A tleap script that builds the chain and sets N, CA, C and O, in Angstrom:
source leaprc.protein.ff14SB
mol = sequence {
  NMET GLN SER TYR GLY TYR TYR ASP PRO ASN
  TYR ALA ASN ASP ILE ARG THR VAL MET VAL
  ALA VAL VAL ALA GLN SER HIE VAL GLN THR
  PRO GLN GLN ASP ALA PRO THR LYS LEU GLN
  LEU ILE PRO ALA VAL PRO ALA SER GLN SER
  ILE THR GLY GLU SER LEU PRO ALA VAL TYR
  PHE TYR PRO PRO ALA GLY SER HIE ASN ALA
  GLN PHE THR VAL MET THR THR THR VAL PRO
  VAL MET ASN MET ILE TRP CHIE
}
set mol.1.N position { 7.716 -10.828 -4.159 }
set mol.1.CA position { 6.455 -10.117 -4.120 }
set mol.1.C position { 5.791 -10.409 -2.783 }
set mol.1.O position { 5.829 -11.532 -2.280 }
set mol.2.N position { 5.186 -9.377 -2.225 }
set mol.2.CA position { 4.549 -9.529 -0.926 }
set mol.2.C position { 3.128 -8.997 -1.001 }
set mol.2.O position { 2.873 -7.950 -1.597 }
set mol.3.N position { 2.214 -9.725 -0.394 }
set mol.3.CA position { 0.833 -9.260 -0.366 }
set mol.3.C position { 0.597 -8.475 0.912 }
set mol.3.O position { 1.365 -8.573 1.869 }
set mol.4.N position { -0.451 -7.713 0.914 }
set mol.4.CA position { -0.761 -6.842 2.034 }
set mol.4.C position { -2.178 -7.113 2.483 }
set mol.4.O position { -3.125 -6.913 1.721 }
set mol.5.N position { -2.331 -7.568 3.716 }
set mol.5.CA position { -3.660 -7.781 4.248 }
set mol.5.C position { -4.213 -9.152 3.941 }
set mol.5.O position { -3.546 -10.001 3.349 }
set mol.6.N position { -5.428 -9.343 4.351 }
set mol.6.CA position { -6.118 -10.620 4.221 }
set mol.6.C position { -6.741 -10.737 2.840 }
set mol.6.O position { -7.323 -9.776 2.337 }
set mol.7.N position { -6.625 -11.899 2.228 }
set mol.7.CA position { -7.225 -12.117 0.913 }
set mol.7.C position { -8.287 -13.197 1.024 }
set mol.7.O position { -8.018 -14.299 1.500 }
set mol.8.N position { -9.470 -12.882 0.592 }
set mol.8.CA position { -10.579 -13.838 0.560 }
set mol.8.C position { -10.997 -13.973 -0.899 }
set mol.8.O position { -11.364 -12.971 -1.513 }
set mol.9.N position { -10.956 -15.177 -1.480 }
set mol.9.CA position { -11.330 -15.351 -2.878 }
set mol.9.C position { -12.730 -14.844 -3.209 }
set mol.9.O position { -13.020 -14.544 -4.367 }
set mol.10.N position { -13.600 -14.744 -2.205 }
set mol.10.CA position { -14.945 -14.220 -2.457 }
set mol.10.C position { -14.921 -12.754 -2.870 }
set mol.10.O position { -15.880 -12.260 -3.463 }
set mol.11.N position { -13.826 -12.055 -2.560 }
set mol.11.CA position { -13.717 -10.637 -2.906 }
set mol.11.C position { -12.854 -10.395 -4.143 }
set mol.11.O position { -12.558 -9.243 -4.459 }
set mol.12.N position { -12.449 -11.434 -4.842 }
set mol.12.CA position { -11.559 -11.281 -5.995 }
set mol.12.C position { -12.148 -10.359 -7.060 }
set mol.12.O position { -11.411 -9.602 -7.691 }
set mol.13.N position { -13.451 -10.410 -7.267 }
set mol.13.CA position { -14.076 -9.552 -8.278 }
set mol.13.C position { -14.126 -8.093 -7.851 }
set mol.13.O position { -14.410 -7.224 -8.676 }
set mol.14.N position { -13.858 -7.803 -6.584 }
set mol.14.CA position { -13.898 -6.428 -6.091 }
set mol.14.C position { -12.554 -5.727 -6.185 }
set mol.14.O position { -12.480 -4.526 -5.927 }
set mol.15.N position { -11.489 -6.434 -6.544 }
set mol.15.CA position { -10.162 -5.815 -6.645 }
set mol.15.C position { -10.127 -4.956 -7.906 }
set mol.15.O position { -10.328 -5.445 -9.017 }
set mol.16.N position { -9.870 -3.682 -7.710 }
set mol.16.CA position { -9.836 -2.741 -8.837 }
set mol.16.C position { -8.440 -2.194 -9.115 }
set mol.16.O position { -8.109 -1.873 -10.256 }
set mol.17.N position { -7.627 -2.090 -8.072 }
set mol.17.CA position { -6.294 -1.518 -8.240 }
set mol.17.C position { -5.280 -2.287 -7.391 }
set mol.17.O position { -5.634 -2.997 -6.450 }
set mol.18.N position { -4.010 -2.120 -7.756 }
set mol.18.CA position { -2.896 -2.685 -7.004 }
set mol.18.C position { -1.914 -1.551 -6.758 }
set mol.18.O position { -1.594 -0.796 -7.677 }
set mol.19.N position { -1.433 -1.426 -5.525 }
set mol.19.CA position { -0.430 -0.409 -5.222 }
set mol.19.C position { 0.949 -1.059 -5.259 }
set mol.19.O position { 1.171 -2.105 -4.649 }
set mol.20.N position { 1.873 -0.426 -5.984 }
set mol.20.CA position { 3.245 -0.913 -6.105 }
set mol.20.C position { 4.159 0.123 -5.480 }
set mol.20.O position { 4.047 1.313 -5.773 }
set mol.21.N position { 5.068 -0.324 -4.616 }
set mol.21.CA position { 6.028 0.577 -3.976 }
set mol.21.C position { 7.437 0.093 -4.297 }
set mol.21.O position { 7.725 -1.102 -4.229 }
set mol.22.N position { 8.316 1.040 -4.649 }
set mol.22.CA position { 9.710 0.741 -4.967 }
set mol.22.C position { 10.582 1.663 -4.123 }
set mol.22.O position { 10.322 2.862 -4.028 }
set mol.23.N position { 11.604 1.101 -3.520 }
set mol.23.CA position { 12.559 1.891 -2.740 }
set mol.23.C position { 13.868 1.944 -3.514 }
set mol.23.O position { 14.418 0.908 -3.887 }
set mol.24.N position { 14.364 3.154 -3.753 }
set mol.24.CA position { 15.643 3.340 -4.437 }
set mol.24.C position { 16.648 3.899 -3.435 }
set mol.24.O position { 16.340 4.811 -2.668 }
set mol.25.N position { 17.850 3.339 -3.456 }
set mol.25.CA position { 18.913 3.799 -2.570 }
set mol.25.C position { 20.066 4.294 -3.412 }
set mol.25.O position { 20.500 3.615 -4.343 }
set mol.26.N position { 20.563 5.468 -3.091 }
set mol.26.CA position { 21.722 6.008 -3.785 }
set mol.26.C position { 22.981 5.314 -3.282 }
set mol.26.O position { 23.104 5.037 -2.089 }
set mol.27.N position { 23.912 5.034 -4.182 }
set mol.27.CA position { 25.190 4.445 -3.783 }
set mol.27.C position { 26.159 5.505 -3.285 }
set mol.27.O position { 27.205 5.175 -2.727 }
set mol.28.N position { 25.822 6.777 -3.483 }
set mol.28.CA position { 26.665 7.878 -3.027 }
set mol.28.C position { 26.384 8.126 -1.550 }
set mol.28.O position { 25.249 8.402 -1.163 }
set mol.29.N position { 27.421 8.025 -0.736 }
set mol.29.CA position { 27.284 8.293 0.686 }
set mol.29.C position { 27.441 9.795 0.925 }
set mol.29.O position { 28.420 10.391 0.476 }
set mol.30.N position { 26.501 10.403 1.617 }
set mol.30.CA position { 26.506 11.830 1.898 }
set mol.30.C position { 26.667 12.014 3.406 }
set mol.30.O position { 25.742 11.714 4.160 }
set mol.31.N position { 27.819 12.498 3.857 }
set mol.31.CA position { 28.063 12.599 5.301 }
set mol.31.C position { 27.002 13.390 6.063 }
set mol.31.O position { 26.679 13.032 7.195 }
set mol.32.N position { 26.456 14.444 5.484 }
set mol.32.CA position { 25.476 15.254 6.189 }
set mol.32.C position { 24.047 14.703 6.067 }
set mol.32.O position { 23.106 15.292 6.598 }
set mol.33.N position { 23.893 13.586 5.377 }
set mol.33.CA position { 22.577 12.979 5.192 }
set mol.33.C position { 22.351 11.906 6.248 }
set mol.33.O position { 23.168 10.998 6.398 }
set mol.34.N position { 21.260 12.006 6.970 }
set mol.34.CA position { 20.886 10.966 7.921 }
set mol.34.C position { 19.731 10.171 7.330 }
set mol.34.O position { 18.654 10.720 7.097 }
set mol.35.N position { 19.943 8.896 7.089 }
set mol.35.CA position { 18.889 8.049 6.545 }
set mol.35.C position { 17.829 7.828 7.617 }
set mol.35.O position { 18.162 7.706 8.796 }
set mol.36.N position { 16.570 7.774 7.230 }
set mol.36.CA position { 15.515 7.507 8.221 }
set mol.36.C position { 15.618 6.075 8.740 }
set mol.36.O position { 16.183 5.201 8.083 }
set mol.37.N position { 15.069 5.854 9.918 }
set mol.37.CA position { 15.084 4.505 10.479 }
set mol.37.C position { 14.021 3.631 9.818 }
set mol.37.O position { 14.135 2.406 9.817 }
set mol.38.N position { 12.975 4.266 9.250 }
set mol.38.CA position { 11.966 3.513 8.505 }
set mol.38.C position { 11.299 4.445 7.505 }
set mol.38.O position { 11.216 5.655 7.719 }
set mol.39.N position { 10.830 3.866 6.418 }
set mol.39.CA position { 10.135 4.610 5.367 }
set mol.39.C position { 8.761 3.985 5.177 }
set mol.39.O position { 8.642 2.768 5.040 }
set mol.40.N position { 7.731 4.812 5.170 }
set mol.40.CA position { 6.379 4.282 4.962 }
set mol.40.C position { 6.161 4.000 3.489 }
set mol.40.O position { 6.342 4.879 2.647 }
set mol.41.N position { 5.766 2.761 3.177 }
set mol.41.CA position { 5.481 2.366 1.803 }
set mol.41.C position { 3.994 2.455 1.498 }
set mol.41.O position { 3.597 3.002 0.469 }
set mol.42.N position { 3.177 1.920 2.389 }
set mol.42.CA position { 1.733 1.903 2.196 }
set mol.42.C position { 1.083 2.422 3.476 }
set mol.42.O position { 1.382 1.925 4.562 }
set mol.43.N position { 0.206 3.407 3.366 }
set mol.43.CA position { -0.439 3.929 4.576 }
set mol.43.C position { -1.429 2.928 5.176 }
set mol.43.O position { -1.891 2.007 4.503 }
set mol.44.N position { -1.737 3.128 6.441 }
set mol.44.CA position { -2.709 2.277 7.124 }
set mol.44.C position { -4.089 2.469 6.495 }
set mol.44.O position { -4.410 3.544 5.991 }
set mol.45.N position { -4.888 1.418 6.533 }
set mol.45.CA position { -6.252 1.458 6.010 }
set mol.45.C position { -7.202 1.227 7.189 }
set mol.45.O position { -7.154 0.169 7.815 }
set mol.46.N position { -8.062 2.199 7.498 }
set mol.46.CA position { -9.008 1.986 8.606 }
set mol.46.C position { -10.071 0.959 8.221 }
set mol.46.O position { -10.348 0.743 7.042 }
set mol.47.N position { -10.650 0.342 9.224 }
set mol.47.CA position { -11.666 -0.689 8.992 }
set mol.47.C position { -12.829 -0.165 8.165 }
set mol.47.O position { -13.429 -0.914 7.393 }
set mol.48.N position { -13.154 1.113 8.320 }
set mol.48.CA position { -14.284 1.688 7.578 }
set mol.48.C position { -14.026 1.751 6.071 }
set mol.48.O position { -14.974 1.866 5.294 }
set mol.49.N position { -12.761 1.679 5.646 }
set mol.49.CA position { -12.424 1.736 4.225 }
set mol.49.C position { -11.984 0.382 3.675 }
set mol.49.O position { -11.648 0.273 2.496 }
set mol.50.N position { -11.982 -0.638 4.509 }
set mol.50.CA position { -11.556 -1.974 4.096 }
set mol.50.C position { -12.771 -2.797 3.695 }
set mol.50.O position { -13.789 -2.781 4.387 }
set mol.51.N position { -12.671 -3.507 2.596 }
set mol.51.CA position { -13.802 -4.295 2.114 }
set mol.51.C position { -14.117 -5.455 3.059 }
set mol.51.O position { -15.259 -5.908 3.130 }
set mol.52.N position { -13.104 -5.937 3.786 }
set mol.52.CA position { -13.329 -7.035 4.727 }
set mol.52.C position { -13.792 -6.535 6.094 }
set mol.52.O position { -14.188 -7.336 6.941 }
set mol.53.N position { -13.744 -5.218 6.318 }
set mol.53.CA position { -14.133 -4.667 7.609 }
set mol.53.C position { -13.036 -4.728 8.648 }
set mol.53.O position { -13.263 -4.395 9.811 }
set mol.54.N position { -11.839 -5.153 8.243 }
set mol.54.CA position { -10.706 -5.202 9.152 }
set mol.54.C position { -9.722 -4.101 8.791 }
set mol.54.O position { -9.452 -3.854 7.615 }
set mol.55.N position { -9.183 -3.434 9.824 }
set mol.55.CA position { -8.180 -2.407 9.549 }
set mol.55.C position { -6.867 -3.078 9.148 }
set mol.55.O position { -6.574 -4.198 9.566 }
set mol.56.N position { -6.089 -2.378 8.338 }
set mol.56.CA position { -4.798 -2.889 7.891 }
set mol.56.C position { -3.715 -1.917 8.345 }
set mol.56.O position { -3.864 -0.706 8.181 }
set mol.57.N position { -2.629 -2.432 8.913 }
set mol.57.CA position { -1.565 -1.542 9.390 }
set mol.57.C position { -0.759 -0.975 8.225 }
set mol.57.O position { -0.781 -1.509 7.117 }
set mol.58.N position { -0.048 0.116 8.498 }
set mol.58.CA position { 0.856 0.682 7.501 }
set mol.58.C position { 2.004 -0.297 7.262 }
set mol.58.O position { 2.355 -1.082 8.143 }
set mol.59.N position { 2.588 -0.243 6.056 }
set mol.59.CA position { 3.722 -1.095 5.705 }
set mol.59.C position { 4.953 -0.204 5.623 }
set mol.59.O position { 4.929 0.840 4.972 }
set mol.60.N position { 6.030 -0.621 6.286 }
set mol.60.CA position { 7.256 0.164 6.337 }
set mol.60.C position { 8.428 -0.619 5.762 }
set mol.60.O position { 8.449 -1.849 5.790 }
set mol.61.N position { 9.405 0.126 5.238 }
set mol.61.CA position { 10.691 -0.425 4.814 }
set mol.61.C position { 11.728 0.064 5.816 }
set mol.61.O position { 11.790 1.255 6.121 }
set mol.62.N position { 12.535 -0.850 6.324 }
set mol.62.CA position { 13.589 -0.506 7.264 }
set mol.62.C position { 14.930 -0.592 6.543 }
set mol.62.O position { 15.337 -1.686 6.150 }
set mol.63.N position { 15.635 0.537 6.354 }
set mol.63.CA position { 16.924 0.495 5.659 }
set mol.63.C position { 17.895 -0.457 6.353 }
set mol.63.O position { 17.864 -0.590 7.577 }
set mol.64.N position { 18.749 -1.114 5.589 }
set mol.64.CA position { 19.697 -2.055 6.182 }
set mol.64.C position { 20.715 -1.339 7.076 }
set mol.64.O position { 20.980 -0.147 6.918 }
set mol.65.N position { 21.266 -2.091 8.002 }
set mol.65.CA position { 22.286 -1.537 8.901 }
set mol.65.C position { 23.469 -1.027 8.091 }
set mol.65.O position { 23.826 -1.612 7.068 }
set mol.66.N position { 24.064 0.040 8.537 }
set mol.66.CA position { 25.228 0.605 7.853 }
set mol.66.C position { 24.896 1.569 6.740 }
set mol.66.O position { 25.800 2.044 6.052 }
set mol.67.N position { 23.628 1.872 6.541 }
set mol.67.CA position { 23.252 2.794 5.457 }
set mol.67.C position { 22.851 4.160 6.022 }
set mol.67.O position { 21.981 4.836 5.472 }
set mol.68.N position { 23.489 4.558 7.117 }
set mol.68.CA position { 23.090 5.796 7.794 }
set mol.68.C position { 23.396 7.055 6.998 }
set mol.68.O position { 22.794 8.090 7.284 }
set mol.69.N position { 24.290 7.033 6.022 }
set mol.69.CA position { 24.575 8.205 5.200 }
set mol.69.C position { 24.051 8.053 3.775 }
set mol.69.O position { 24.454 8.812 2.894 }
set mol.70.N position { 23.181 7.108 3.534 }
set mol.70.CA position { 22.632 6.876 2.199 }
set mol.70.C position { 21.312 7.627 2.033 }
set mol.70.O position { 20.581 7.853 2.997 }
set mol.71.N position { 21.031 7.999 0.808 }
set mol.71.CA position { 19.764 8.657 0.499 }
set mol.71.C position { 18.805 7.622 -0.074 }
set mol.71.O position { 19.183 6.802 -0.911 }
set mol.72.N position { 17.560 7.672 0.389 }
set mol.72.CA position { 16.524 6.753 -0.061 }
set mol.72.C position { 15.363 7.534 -0.656 }
set mol.72.O position { 15.052 8.641 -0.215 }
set mol.73.N position { 14.737 6.954 -1.646 }
set mol.73.CA position { 13.536 7.529 -2.241 }
set mol.73.C position { 12.500 6.424 -2.366 }
set mol.73.O position { 12.804 5.318 -2.813 }
set mol.74.N position { 11.277 6.735 -1.967 }
set mol.74.CA position { 10.173 5.792 -2.107 }
set mol.74.C position { 9.291 6.272 -3.246 }
set mol.74.O position { 8.856 7.423 -3.265 }
set mol.75.N position { 9.031 5.382 -4.196 }
set mol.75.CA position { 8.146 5.697 -5.311 }
set mol.75.C position { 6.967 4.743 -5.258 }
set mol.75.O position { 7.155 3.530 -5.160 }
set mol.76.N position { 5.771 5.269 -5.322 }
set mol.76.CA position { 4.580 4.425 -5.314 }
set mol.76.C position { 3.688 4.786 -6.495 }
set mol.76.O position { 3.673 5.924 -6.965 }
set mol.77.N position { 2.968 3.814 -6.946 }
set mol.77.CA position { 1.976 4.044 -7.989 }
set mol.77.C position { 0.816 3.085 -7.761 }
set mol.77.O position { 0.982 2.005 -7.193 }
set mol.78.N position { -0.339 3.493 -8.208 }
set mol.78.CA position { -1.520 2.650 -8.136 }
set mol.78.C position { -1.889 2.256 -9.561 }
set mol.78.O position { -2.090 3.111 -10.424 }
set mol.79.N position { -1.974 0.966 -9.788 }
set mol.79.CA position { -2.210 0.431 -11.122 }
set mol.79.C position { -3.614 -0.159 -11.193 }
set mol.79.O position { -3.954 -1.030 -10.392 }
set mol.80.N position { -4.434 0.298 -12.138 }
set mol.80.CA position { -5.756 -0.324 -12.290 }
set mol.80.C position { -5.600 -1.726 -12.884 }
set mol.80.O position { -4.873 -1.916 -13.860 }
set mol.81.N position { -6.277 -2.689 -12.297 }
set mol.81.CA position { -6.206 -4.064 -12.806 }
set mol.81.C position { -7.526 -4.515 -13.401 }
set mol.81.O position { -7.611 -5.584 -14.005 }
set mol.82.N position { -8.542 -3.709 -13.232 }
set mol.82.CA position { -9.840 -4.049 -13.810 }
set mol.82.C position { -10.551 -2.758 -14.194 }
set mol.82.O position { -10.697 -1.850 -13.376 }
set mol.83.N position { -10.973 -2.690 -15.394 }
set mol.83.CA position { -11.760 -1.556 -15.853 }
set mol.83.C position { -13.189 -1.734 -15.345 }
set mol.83.O position { -13.720 -2.844 -15.368 }
set mol.84.N position { -13.804 -0.665 -14.892 }
set mol.84.CA position { -15.165 -0.738 -14.358 }
set mol.84.C position { -16.174 -1.272 -15.384 }
set mol.84.O position { -17.219 -1.804 -15.010 }
set mol.85.N position { -15.861 -1.129 -16.668 }
set mol.85.CA position { -16.748 -1.625 -17.713 }
set mol.85.C position { -16.776 -3.154 -17.718 }
set mol.85.O position { -17.797 -3.750 -18.063 }
set mol.86.N position { -15.652 -3.800 -17.336 }
set mol.86.CA position { -15.550 -5.242 -17.371 }
set mol.86.C position { -16.417 -5.906 -16.323 }
set mol.86.O position { -16.778 -7.073 -16.477 }
set mol.87.N position { -16.753 -5.212 -15.290 }
set mol.87.CA position { -17.439 -5.829 -14.147 }
set mol.87.C position { -18.900 -6.061 -14.414 }
set mol.87.O position { -19.612 -6.571 -13.550 }
savepdb mol mol.pdb
quit
């Protein structure tokens, strides 16, 4: 598991959602398929939208060497971790 960005315990009560990204790779090699050199998992967050006031860079997945004919799919979901009623 990897965290993204700076974590300050003072902001723990402000966390409402968690983004989860999964990369799936097909074992079927497709000669006419060119795998990307990188896949974006999480988009960049500008400072104006960050609770800490610091911008966060985009997070990328780099396919392993030798997977140039493999197909990749990125699946992301945002999971609520706190109901607004609880706060």
